[in-house]
Short mmCIF file of C-alpha atoms in Angstrom, two decimals:
data_model
loop_
_atom_site.label_atom_id
_atom_site.label_comp_id
_atom_site.label_asym_id
_atom_site.label_seq_id
_atom_site.Cartn_x
_atom_site.Cartn_y
_atom_site.Cartn_z
CA MET R 1 -9.38 -56.40 46.37
CA ALA R 2 -8.30 -59.25 44.10
CA ARG R 3 -5.06 -60.28 44.27
CA GLN R 4 -4.18 -59.14 40.48
CA ASP R 5 -5.37 -55.52 41.06
CA VAL R 6 -2.35 -55.28 44.36
CA ASN R 7 0.61 -53.16 42.87
CA ARG R 8 2.77 -54.32 45.69
CA SER R 9 5.87 -52.85 44.43
CA GLY R 10 4.35 -49.59 44.27
CA GLU R 11 2.86 -49.49 47.77
CA LEU R 12 6.06 -51.16 48.99
CA GLU R 13 8.06 -47.97 47.48
CA ILE R 14 5.37 -45.53 48.80
CA PHE R 15 5.51 -47.07 52.33
CA VAL R 16 9.40 -47.01 52.06
CA ARG R 17 9.43 -43.21 50.82
CA SER R 18 6.91 -42.33 53.51
CA VAL R 19 9.64 -43.61 56.26
CA ASP R 20 12.82 -42.04 54.55
CA LEU R 21 11.37 -38.85 54.03
CA GLY R 22 9.47 -38.48 57.60
CA GLY R 23 6.00 -37.82 56.55
CA PHE R 24 3.14 -38.78 53.94
CA SER R 25 3.52 -34.82 52.84
CA ALA R 26 7.11 -35.03 51.90
CA ALA R 27 6.54 -38.52 50.51
CA ALA R 28 3.95 -37.11 48.19
CA ARG R 29 5.66 -34.49 46.71
CA ALA R 30 8.31 -36.86 45.94
CA SER R 31 5.82 -39.42 44.16
CA GLY R 32 3.58 -36.56 42.48
CA MET R 33 0.49 -37.89 44.76
CA THR R 34 -1.42 -35.76 47.07
CA PRO R 35 -0.67 -36.61 51.06
CA SER R 36 -4.18 -38.14 51.62
CA ALA R 37 -3.42 -40.59 48.58
CA VAL R 38 -0.37 -41.56 50.14
CA SER R 39 -2.21 -42.14 53.61
CA LYS R 40 -4.84 -44.15 51.82
CA LEU R 41 -2.18 -46.49 49.85
CA VAL R 42 -0.48 -47.19 53.28
CA SER R 43 -3.55 -47.60 55.09
CA ARG R 44 -4.74 -50.01 52.31
CA LEU R 45 -1.39 -51.64 52.68
CA GLU R 46 -1.84 -52.07 56.50
CA ASP R 47 -5.49 -53.77 55.84
CA ARG R 48 -4.14 -56.28 53.33
CA LEU R 49 -1.24 -57.78 55.66
CA GLY R 50 -3.46 -57.25 59.12
CA ALA R 51 -0.58 -55.52 60.71
CA ARG R 52 -0.11 -51.58 62.09
CA LEU R 53 2.90 -50.32 60.31
CA LEU R 54 3.07 -46.81 61.74
CA HIS R 55 2.36 -44.81 64.80
CA ARG R 56 0.72 -41.53 63.38
CA SER R 57 1.13 -38.20 64.50
CA THR R 58 0.80 -34.44 63.39
CA ARG R 59 4.49 -34.30 63.52
CA GLN R 60 6.42 -37.65 62.51
CA LEU R 61 5.60 -40.89 61.62
CA GLN R 62 6.76 -43.84 64.01
CA LEU R 63 7.45 -47.62 63.11
CA THR R 64 5.74 -50.17 64.82
CA ALA R 65 7.71 -53.26 65.65
CA GLU R 66 6.20 -54.84 62.51
CA GLY R 67 6.81 -51.71 60.49
CA CYS R 68 10.28 -51.94 61.27
CA ALA R 69 10.70 -55.51 60.49
CA PHE R 70 8.89 -54.73 56.82
CA TYR R 71 10.68 -51.71 56.02
CA GLU R 72 13.98 -53.45 56.32
CA ARG R 73 12.80 -56.29 54.00
CA GLY R 74 11.39 -53.48 51.76
CA VAL R 75 14.41 -51.66 51.60
CA ARG R 76 16.18 -54.67 50.36
CA ILE R 77 13.74 -55.86 47.83
CA LEU R 78 13.64 -52.60 46.37
CA ALA R 79 17.09 -52.29 46.02
CA ASP R 80 17.14 -55.97 44.64
CA LEU R 81 14.27 -55.13 41.97
CA GLN R 82 16.26 -51.97 41.00
CA GLU R 83 19.37 -54.22 40.14
CA ALA R 84 17.59 -56.96 38.65
CA GLU R 85 16.31 -54.34 36.26
CA LEU R 86 19.60 -52.71 35.55
CA CYS R 87 21.50 -56.09 34.85
CA VAL R 88 19.26 -56.32 32.02
CA SER R 89 19.29 -53.11 30.92
CA ALA R 90 22.04 -50.93 28.74
CA ARG R 91 22.90 -49.12 32.23
CA ASN R 92 24.40 -52.02 34.37
CA ALA R 93 27.35 -50.03 35.67
CA PRO R 94 27.41 -50.16 39.38
CA ARG R 95 25.35 -47.05 40.67
CA GLY R 96 23.42 -45.63 43.38
CA ARG R 97 24.12 -44.69 47.08
CA LEU R 98 26.71 -47.10 48.94
CA LYS R 99 26.79 -46.54 52.68
CA VAL R 100 29.83 -47.85 54.18
CA ASN R 101 30.89 -47.81 58.23
CA ALA R 102 34.46 -48.47 59.08
CA ASN R 103 36.49 -48.44 62.34
CA VAL R 104 38.52 -45.00 62.34
CA PRO R 105 42.41 -46.33 61.85
CA PHE R 106 40.89 -48.58 58.88
CA GLY R 107 39.00 -45.45 57.58
CA HIS R 108 42.17 -43.04 57.94
CA HIS R 109 44.98 -45.41 56.48
CA PHE R 110 42.90 -47.22 54.02
CA LEU R 111 39.63 -46.29 53.14
CA LEU R 112 39.81 -42.59 52.97
CA PRO R 113 43.20 -42.46 50.57
CA LEU R 114 41.31 -45.05 48.08
CA VAL R 115 38.05 -43.02 47.88
CA PRO R 116 39.38 -40.94 45.03
CA GLU R 117 40.48 -44.07 42.58
CA PHE R 118 36.96 -45.73 43.46
CA ALA R 119 35.33 -42.88 42.43
CA ASP R 120 37.14 -42.56 39.19
CA CYS R 121 36.33 -46.22 38.62
CA TYR R 122 32.76 -46.31 39.62
CA PRO R 123 31.57 -42.29 39.24
CA GLN R 124 27.85 -43.34 39.21
CA VAL R 125 28.19 -44.63 43.20
CA GLU R 126 27.42 -42.16 45.74
CA LEU R 127 29.53 -42.96 48.94
CA ASP R 128 28.08 -42.44 52.31
CA ILE R 129 31.06 -43.38 54.54
CA VAL R 130 30.67 -43.50 58.58
CA LEU R 131 34.10 -43.92 60.55
CA THR R 132 33.39 -45.06 64.46
CA ASP R 133 35.17 -47.41 66.55
CA THR R 134 31.73 -48.27 67.66
CA VAL R 135 30.00 -51.34 66.57
CA MET R 136 26.46 -49.97 64.53
CA ASP R 137 23.96 -52.15 63.50
CA LEU R 138 23.80 -52.65 59.89
CA PHE R 139 20.22 -52.92 59.63
CA GLU R 140 19.55 -50.26 62.09
CA GLN R 141 21.76 -47.69 60.50
CA ARG R 142 20.79 -48.82 56.64
CA THR R 143 24.53 -50.02 56.27
CA ASP R 144 25.68 -51.66 52.94
CA VAL R 145 29.54 -52.58 54.27
CA ALA R 146 30.81 -52.17 57.47
CA ILE R 147 34.55 -52.79 58.00
CA ARG R 148 35.48 -54.22 61.20
CA ALA R 149 38.54 -55.50 63.50
CA GLY R 150 38.63 -58.47 65.55
CA PRO R 151 36.51 -61.64 66.40
CA LEU R 152 33.31 -61.54 64.58
CA LYS R 153 30.17 -62.44 66.80
CA ASP R 154 27.65 -64.94 64.98
CA SER R 155 25.25 -63.57 62.84
CA SER R 156 23.31 -63.21 59.96
CA LEU R 157 26.03 -61.18 57.94
CA VAL R 158 28.40 -62.45 55.50
CA ALA R 159 32.15 -61.79 56.28
CA ARG R 160 34.94 -61.22 53.63
CA LYS R 161 38.21 -60.97 55.39
CA LEU R 162 40.75 -58.34 54.18
CA GLY R 163 43.47 -59.25 55.85
CA GLU R 164 44.92 -59.26 59.70
CA THR R 165 47.28 -57.14 61.52
CA ARG R 166 49.68 -57.58 64.54
CA MET R 167 49.13 -55.60 67.79
CA ILE R 168 52.07 -53.78 69.31
CA VAL R 169 52.86 -51.58 72.27
CA VAL R 170 54.04 -48.32 71.36
CA ALA R 171 55.30 -44.91 72.95
CA ALA R 172 56.73 -41.20 71.98
CA PRO R 173 60.64 -41.32 72.67
CA ALA R 174 60.14 -38.06 74.67
CA TYR R 175 57.66 -40.10 76.90
CA LEU R 176 60.28 -42.90 77.20
CA GLN R 177 63.13 -40.38 77.60
CA GLN R 178 60.90 -38.69 80.66
CA HIS R 179 59.59 -41.55 82.31
CA GLY R 180 61.72 -44.87 81.55
CA THR R 181 61.02 -48.01 79.12
CA PRO R 182 59.42 -51.06 80.57
CA HIS R 183 61.14 -54.47 80.36
CA ALA R 184 58.64 -56.33 81.96
CA PRO R 185 54.92 -56.46 82.49
CA GLY R 186 55.10 -55.87 85.84
CA ASP R 187 57.01 -52.50 84.59
CA LEU R 188 53.75 -51.12 83.20
CA LYS R 189 52.19 -49.97 86.68
CA ASN R 190 54.36 -46.86 86.87
CA HIS R 191 53.02 -46.21 83.45
CA ASN R 192 50.70 -44.35 82.03
CA LEU R 193 48.83 -46.62 79.94
CA LEU R 194 46.40 -44.79 77.58
CA SER R 195 43.04 -46.58 76.51
CA ALA R 196 39.48 -46.90 74.52
CA ASN R 197 36.25 -46.41 76.04
CA TYR R 198 34.40 -48.04 73.25
CA THR R 199 33.71 -51.79 74.35
CA ARG R 200 36.38 -54.06 72.57
CA ALA R 201 36.36 -57.66 72.31
CA GLN R 202 39.98 -57.90 74.11
CA GLN R 203 39.95 -55.30 77.17
CA GLY R 204 43.41 -55.97 78.33
CA TRP R 205 47.21 -56.11 76.60
CA PRO R 206 48.02 -59.71 76.50
CA MET R 207 51.74 -60.69 77.48
CA ARG R 208 54.09 -63.40 77.85
CA TYR R 209 56.89 -63.26 80.10
CA ALA R 210 58.86 -66.01 81.67
CA GLY R 211 56.64 -68.71 79.77
CA ARG R 212 53.93 -67.44 81.12
CA GLU R 213 50.84 -65.50 79.67
CA GLN R 214 49.13 -62.87 81.19
CA VAL R 215 46.63 -59.70 80.70
CA VAL R 216 47.38 -56.33 81.94
CA ILE R 217 44.58 -54.05 82.11
CA PRO R 218 45.55 -50.58 81.20
CA SER R 219 44.82 -48.00 83.78
CA GLY R 220 45.95 -44.33 82.62
CA ASN R 221 44.95 -40.59 83.31
CA ALA R 222 42.84 -40.84 79.35
CA GLN R 223 40.49 -42.75 77.50
CA VAL R 224 39.41 -41.90 74.01
CA SER R 225 36.66 -42.90 71.37
CA ASP R 226 38.63 -44.02 68.59
CA GLY R 227 42.11 -45.73 67.66
CA GLU R 228 43.54 -42.64 65.75
CA ALA R 229 42.65 -40.47 69.01
CA LEU R 230 44.63 -42.85 70.94
CA ARG R 231 47.31 -42.87 68.71
CA GLY R 232 47.33 -39.17 68.69
CA LEU R 233 47.61 -38.91 72.34
CA THR R 234 50.26 -41.26 72.58
CA LEU R 235 52.55 -39.22 69.61
CA ALA R 236 51.91 -36.31 71.97
CA GLY R 237 53.84 -38.43 74.75
CA MET R 238 51.07 -38.70 77.19
CA GLY R 239 51.79 -42.42 77.61
CA LEU R 240 52.02 -46.05 76.14
CA ALA R 241 49.19 -47.45 74.01
CA ARG R 242 48.59 -50.61 72.06
CA LEU R 243 47.63 -50.04 68.28
CA ALA R 244 47.47 -51.99 64.95
CA GLU R 245 50.92 -52.39 63.85
CA PHE R 246 49.64 -50.79 60.35
CA GLN R 247 47.93 -48.05 61.96
CA ALA R 248 51.54 -47.07 63.67
CA ALA R 249 53.81 -48.26 60.80
CA GLU R 250 54.55 -44.76 59.43
CA ASP R 251 55.25 -43.45 63.03
CA LEU R 252 57.79 -46.30 63.70
CA ALA R 253 59.53 -45.79 60.24
CA SER R 254 59.92 -42.28 60.91
CA GLY R 255 60.77 -42.52 64.72
CA ARG R 256 57.84 -40.60 66.29
CA LEU R 257 57.06 -43.79 67.80
CA VAL R 258 58.81 -46.56 69.36
CA ALA R 259 57.76 -50.10 69.84
CA VAL R 260 58.36 -51.31 73.50
CA LEU R 261 57.86 -54.70 75.20
CA GLU R 262 58.17 -56.41 72.01
CA ASP R 263 60.09 -59.84 74.02
CA CYS R 264 56.65 -60.09 75.71
CA ASN R 265 54.30 -59.72 72.79
CA PRO R 266 52.64 -63.08 72.19
CA GLY R 267 52.00 -62.28 68.49
CA ASP R 268 48.37 -62.14 68.69
CA THR R 269 46.76 -60.10 65.74
CA GLU R 270 43.35 -58.93 64.87
CA GLU R 271 41.22 -60.01 61.57
CA ILE R 272 39.84 -57.21 59.76
CA HIS R 273 36.85 -58.02 57.49
CA ALA R 274 34.15 -56.56 55.47
CA LEU R 275 30.69 -57.26 56.49
CA TYR R 276 27.47 -57.13 54.57
CA VAL R 277 23.90 -58.33 54.10
CA GLY R 278 23.21 -60.92 51.45
CA GLN R 279 23.66 -64.90 50.87
CA GLY R 280 24.82 -66.69 47.71
CA ASP R 281 26.71 -65.24 44.51
CA TYR R 282 24.29 -62.27 44.42
CA LEU R 283 24.68 -58.62 45.18
CA PRO R 284 24.10 -55.69 44.26
CA LEU R 285 26.11 -54.42 41.87
CA ARG R 286 27.35 -51.64 43.97
CA VAL R 287 28.22 -53.75 46.90
CA ARG R 288 30.08 -56.08 44.83
CA ALA R 289 32.06 -53.69 43.18
CA PHE R 290 33.11 -52.02 46.52
CA LEU R 291 34.27 -55.21 47.85
CA ASP R 292 36.08 -56.50 45.01
CA PHE R 293 37.86 -53.16 44.97
CA LEU R 294 38.92 -53.37 48.59
CA ALA R 295 40.23 -56.74 48.30
CA ALA R 296 42.30 -55.94 45.77
CA LYS R 297 43.51 -52.81 46.68
CA VAL R 298 44.14 -53.31 50.53
CA THR R 299 47.27 -55.20 51.55
CA ILE R 300 46.94 -55.80 55.59
CA GLY R 301 49.83 -57.48 57.47
#
């Protein structure tokens, strides 16, 4: 086939649509084609590339390693192409689906309260929000922006700092009344220390006492999957927990929680970043609008 006869964007769009919709029949219905025409087009694409992209069965399509890499790049290329067309048209407002992955405390205390305002500003952007304290792969989950707390690992992702928060040990007054207030790290061995069951960069509670740095490994009768669940158990009087200060701020102000061992707090902080895929000045308008909105509205620390 001559090079000029190849409709690369058309082939790519059909391939991506087949993966997204889970089969050739669904892609055919969405594209106004027959399933056999879609199957032939994908086969032609594989022949031209010299690589198998899909494992086919009667029930589903499964990406090969080469197909996965081609799909991930293809999604970005099609999004860039759509964005380029919109940028030079009269309809250049941010639009389209924006998938956001955020840790649970940030999601509850900052992101979700801002969603109505963002939706008013950008009515053509469709938000798809996932809240989890488990670190997800942006490529695998097809995520545009991820909000993460703590030190960043080296990666191809771009980071935009939103702020940083001090970490504090807190407890409910009822718990302290029943079990006493710890005054030194050594006192914690007599207390129920609540913790998270997801992987964290800092597994223990750093302390400074008598001029020495030490780390207390929490040991208690409950572990939970996210920071807000940890806060909930602490409010219920089950034990002590180490939380982000922004997360506990309202509870501290109202007296529902009390900060303890502040004299032993080393003052360490966790930075909070928005991570996204892309380099340089060019970003899809929906992603840039969301990042700029967060930077303007979120104040941490």
